[in-house]
Every structure is written in structure tokens, then in C-alpha cells.
Amino acid sequence: MWSHTRSLELLVLVATVAPAELIRVATAFGPGAKAGADRGRAARLGLLGAPAAYLVVTALAVAVAADGGFVPDALTGWRTGALWLPAAVVVGAVLVGAEFAVGAAPRLLDGSGRPRLAVHRGGGAVGGGYAAAVLATAVAEELLYRGLWIGVLHERLHLPVGVAVAVAAVAYAVGHLFFGGLAVVQKTLSGAVFGLLLVASGSLAVPLVAHLVQNAVVVALAVRQEHGARPAGGRAVAG
């Protein structure tokens, strides 16, 4: 049995920052990325490895929290009003446009041309496996960063709820560092919105639905992008 100490709670949070980044880096720059290597196999490993890392780390973190007696209410609250879920669908779709606007800002500011919507996929073909991977990642991220992180920071460590939402949003965003600094800014925005949805609704189901919708829209855009021209400009990132 774990001891009931804040140090354990903080250790669990620190240990769950960006669990998939090592896998993404390894598949992008490891042996599979060298000339003559099977790039398709490396891309598939990265595609499967990222959600697997999130799911395993989330499961272990929740197990430690349960054994240590600090599973927060934010992680277990799922009931919500009828209007919150349609609102979550709208917010999830709008967040794709918001992330695109953030990604397009540098091109607009430096006058380098009119940005067009693009999806940063990190390699690999778009298909059922890609869709399943990004949707599974969304589920794990909401359980982890909204349910566990915000719950522990606010309920157990007694940080103001706004601070807890902000810290969890940054931790979530750091998990997208592989895609560049701009992606971190984009995901900080989305993470903050997901956190506010949790706080306002009192239900983890609301940010989860919003996140799933956001990723589903990105998948649809990725399919369209793969079958057409590959535009450059503001990019949305699934995750």
C-alpha cells in the first residue's frame, strides 16, 4: 500500500507528462528513419506506439492513485445535462478552426502567403488504424490530463481551479512537443478549453466528447488532404 503523501501525488503527475514523446522521437529519428529502412513500418510503429504509451501510462497512474487513495472526483464524474453534449460537439469542431488560426498566424504576420489548412500527421497513411489511434489517444488524454491532473491539483493539492486547469493544459500540450513549438501553443489552447468544459459541466464526459469530435474532424481533414494536394500553412494536430 502506498503512503498517503503529496510526494506520491506529485510523482504520479510528473511521471505522466508526455508519455508518447520518446516513442515518437524513436520512430522518427531511430534506425527506422535511416536511408533504406522500411519507413512504412516505422510510421506504423509510431502510430501504434503513441496511443499505447498513453493508455498504459494512464492505466498505471490511475491504478497507483486508486491504491494510494487519491482518485479525484473529476476522474469519476460522468453524468451531465442534456445540453452539454451537443455543446461539446460544437466546441470540438470549433477548436479545429481555433488551432488552425493559431498555426496560420506566423504566415499571416510575416506575409509569406495565404495559409491553407493542413494536418500534421507525423507520417504514415490515413486509414482505420490512424483514426483508431488518434481517438484512443483522446480518451487516454482526457482521463489523464483532465480527470487525474485537474482532480489531483485542485482536489488534493488545493490549487485554485483556474491554476489547475492551466497547469494541466500545459502538461497536455508538452505531449505534442514533437510536432513543434507552435503545436504546443495550439494544444495549450485546446487543453484549457477542455479543462474549462470539465469545470463548468462537472462531467468528464463533456471534454471527452469535445476532444473526440476535434480529433474526428482532424481525421476527416487528413483523409481529404491525403487524396488531394498537400497544402502548407496553419496545421491542426490530432491528439
XYZ file of C-alpha atoms in Angstrom:
239
model
C 0.000 0.000 0.000
C 1.302 3.430 -0.955
C 1.703 6.035 1.779
C -0.739 8.952 1.710
C 1.668 11.753 0.902
C 1.670 14.648 -1.500
C 5.010 13.487 -2.799
C 3.326 10.423 -4.291
C 0.657 12.527 -5.952
C 3.250 14.854 -7.448
C 5.362 11.895 -8.558
C 2.393 10.408 -10.401
C 1.735 13.712 -12.190
C 5.383 14.258 -13.139
C 5.679 10.676 -14.394
C 2.722 11.137 -16.751
C 3.964 14.158 -18.688
C 4.306 13.399 -22.417
C 4.397 9.578 -22.260
C 4.434 9.176 -26.042
C 7.237 11.592 -26.900
C 10.072 9.051 -26.613
C 8.212 6.711 -28.966
C 7.588 9.488 -31.478
C 11.226 10.568 -31.401
C 12.498 6.992 -31.625
C 10.384 6.178 -34.685
C 11.175 9.491 -36.372
C 14.936 9.547 -35.784
C 15.829 5.968 -34.879
C 17.016 3.144 -37.144
C 13.675 3.054 -38.986
C 14.234 6.609 -40.231
C 17.589 5.886 -41.906
C 18.007 5.701 -45.655
C 16.928 2.319 -46.989
C 14.908 1.458 -43.883
C 11.266 0.453 -44.008
C 9.725 3.873 -43.410
C 6.216 2.471 -43.552
C 6.960 0.070 -40.709
C 8.480 2.886 -38.639
C 5.417 5.035 -39.234
C 3.126 2.194 -38.181
C 5.137 1.620 -35.016
C 4.854 5.298 -34.156
C 1.144 5.293 -34.920
C 0.507 2.345 -32.621
C 3.110 3.262 -30.028
C 1.798 6.741 -29.159
C -1.725 5.716 -28.098
C -0.367 2.552 -26.476
C 2.014 4.653 -24.369
C -0.781 6.986 -23.311
C -3.148 4.144 -22.461
C -0.559 2.174 -20.464
C 0.707 5.209 -18.548
C -2.844 6.376 -17.830
C -3.870 2.934 -16.581
C -0.815 2.709 -14.321
C -1.351 6.239 -12.986
C -4.995 5.552 -12.163
C -4.024 2.248 -10.515
C -1.432 3.983 -8.321
C -3.942 6.727 -7.481
C -6.550 4.137 -6.505
C -4.076 2.200 -4.377
C -2.876 5.418 -2.768
C -6.421 6.590 -2.048
C -6.360 9.773 -4.095
C -8.626 9.114 -7.084
C -10.217 12.547 -7.607
C -13.917 13.197 -8.186
C -13.006 14.780 -11.535
C -11.952 11.358 -12.782
C -15.134 9.589 -11.725
C -17.818 12.160 -12.557
C -19.553 11.311 -15.835
C -23.177 12.442 -15.516
C -24.139 15.644 -17.271
C -27.110 17.648 -18.510
C -28.673 17.008 -21.908
C -27.439 20.271 -23.434
C -23.793 19.797 -22.531
C -23.076 17.019 -25.025
C -24.354 18.936 -28.100
C -22.363 21.907 -26.836
C -19.288 19.698 -26.590
C -19.731 18.627 -30.222
C -19.815 22.271 -31.326
C -16.812 23.218 -29.189
C -14.777 20.292 -30.504
C -15.408 21.321 -34.109
C -14.692 24.990 -33.390
C -11.385 24.094 -31.720
C -10.089 22.739 -35.038
C -10.571 26.176 -36.544
C -9.035 27.833 -33.498
C -5.926 25.679 -33.722
C -5.690 26.405 -37.441
C -5.889 30.147 -36.707
C -3.019 29.842 -34.218
C -0.992 27.842 -36.740
C -1.708 30.311 -39.523
C -0.753 33.385 -37.520
C 3.014 33.274 -38.267
C 2.418 33.112 -42.051
C -0.027 35.973 -41.861
C 2.290 38.092 -39.735
C 5.390 37.606 -41.869
C 3.470 37.994 -45.145
C 4.753 34.709 -46.566
C 1.483 33.859 -48.233
C -2.088 32.855 -47.691
C -2.192 29.873 -45.328
C -4.241 26.798 -46.143
C -5.481 24.183 -43.743
C -3.150 21.219 -43.283
C -2.978 18.302 -40.881
C 0.307 17.362 -39.202
C 0.155 13.556 -39.058
C 3.757 12.580 -38.369
C 3.936 10.142 -41.294
C 2.016 7.047 -42.258
C -1.111 6.518 -44.288
C -4.511 7.734 -43.177
C -6.942 4.901 -42.579
C -8.822 2.986 -39.936
C -5.683 2.446 -37.874
C -4.885 6.160 -37.877
C -8.450 7.046 -36.845
C -8.490 4.451 -34.070
C -5.102 5.644 -32.804
C -5.998 9.318 -32.520
C -9.403 8.586 -30.968
C -7.887 6.195 -28.422
C -5.263 8.815 -27.602
C -8.009 11.382 -26.999
C -9.691 9.079 -24.472
C -6.435 8.463 -22.594
C -5.515 12.162 -22.620
C -8.849 13.204 -21.133
C -8.676 10.579 -18.398
C -5.127 11.637 -17.652
C -4.909 15.411 -18.042
C -8.464 16.480 -17.245
C -9.614 13.718 -14.903
C -6.450 12.883 -12.972
C -4.347 16.029 -13.340
C -7.020 18.648 -12.696
C -8.564 16.496 -9.985
C -5.309 15.957 -8.117
C -4.117 19.551 -8.498
C -7.402 21.071 -7.353
C -8.940 18.494 -5.028
C -5.827 17.021 -3.431
C -3.178 19.750 -3.688
C -5.753 22.544 -3.260
C -4.585 24.720 -6.129
C -7.169 27.221 -7.407
C -9.239 25.592 -10.117
C -8.035 28.069 -12.753
C -4.413 27.258 -11.942
C -5.160 23.527 -12.070
C -6.786 23.900 -15.497
C -3.820 25.925 -16.790
C -1.148 23.554 -15.436
C -2.971 20.519 -16.843
C -3.321 22.261 -20.211
C 0.421 22.909 -20.386
C 1.216 19.319 -19.367
C -1.118 18.080 -22.101
C 0.459 20.432 -24.640
C 4.006 19.282 -23.836
C 2.916 15.862 -25.093
C 2.833 17.400 -28.583
C 6.319 18.927 -28.468
C 7.472 16.525 -31.178
C 5.308 18.455 -33.654
C 6.976 21.763 -32.812
C 6.576 24.749 -30.528
C 3.559 26.044 -32.414
C 1.745 22.757 -31.774
C 2.405 23.227 -28.044
C 0.696 26.636 -28.196
C -2.226 25.157 -30.125
C -2.662 22.312 -27.660
C -2.360 24.604 -24.651
C -5.376 26.461 -26.027
C -7.347 23.259 -26.611
C -6.314 21.827 -23.248
C -7.506 24.948 -21.445
C -10.871 24.746 -23.214
C -11.248 21.063 -22.350
C -10.434 21.871 -18.732
C -12.989 24.663 -18.613
C -15.605 22.297 -20.032
C -14.852 19.866 -17.206
C -15.133 22.561 -14.559
C -18.271 24.164 -15.995
C -20.152 20.908 -16.600
C -18.829 18.869 -13.692
C -18.529 15.879 -16.007
C -15.521 14.310 -17.688
C -17.845 13.148 -20.480
C -18.124 16.703 -21.834
C -14.428 17.403 -22.567
C -14.083 13.803 -23.738
C -16.813 14.253 -26.363
C -15.324 17.594 -27.428
C -11.879 16.017 -27.787
C -13.216 13.053 -29.762
C -15.086 15.388 -32.114
C -11.997 17.551 -32.582
C -9.887 14.532 -33.472
C -12.604 13.096 -35.726
C -12.686 16.346 -37.698
C -8.889 16.280 -37.993
C -9.050 12.681 -39.252
C -11.607 13.711 -41.885
C -9.348 16.573 -42.967
C -6.361 14.210 -43.082
C -8.271 11.859 -45.407
C -9.151 14.778 -47.662
C -5.565 16.008 -47.574
C -4.132 12.593 -48.455
C -6.378 12.269 -51.515
C -5.699 15.782 -52.747
C -2.980 18.368 -52.780
C -0.831 18.622 -49.673
C -1.262 22.220 -48.555
C 1.108 24.196 -46.364
C 0.180 26.735 -43.749
C -1.593 26.585 -40.440
C -1.646 22.999 -39.237
C -4.009 21.172 -36.931
C -2.603 18.297 -34.916
C -4.616 15.263 -33.821
C -4.138 14.292 -30.211
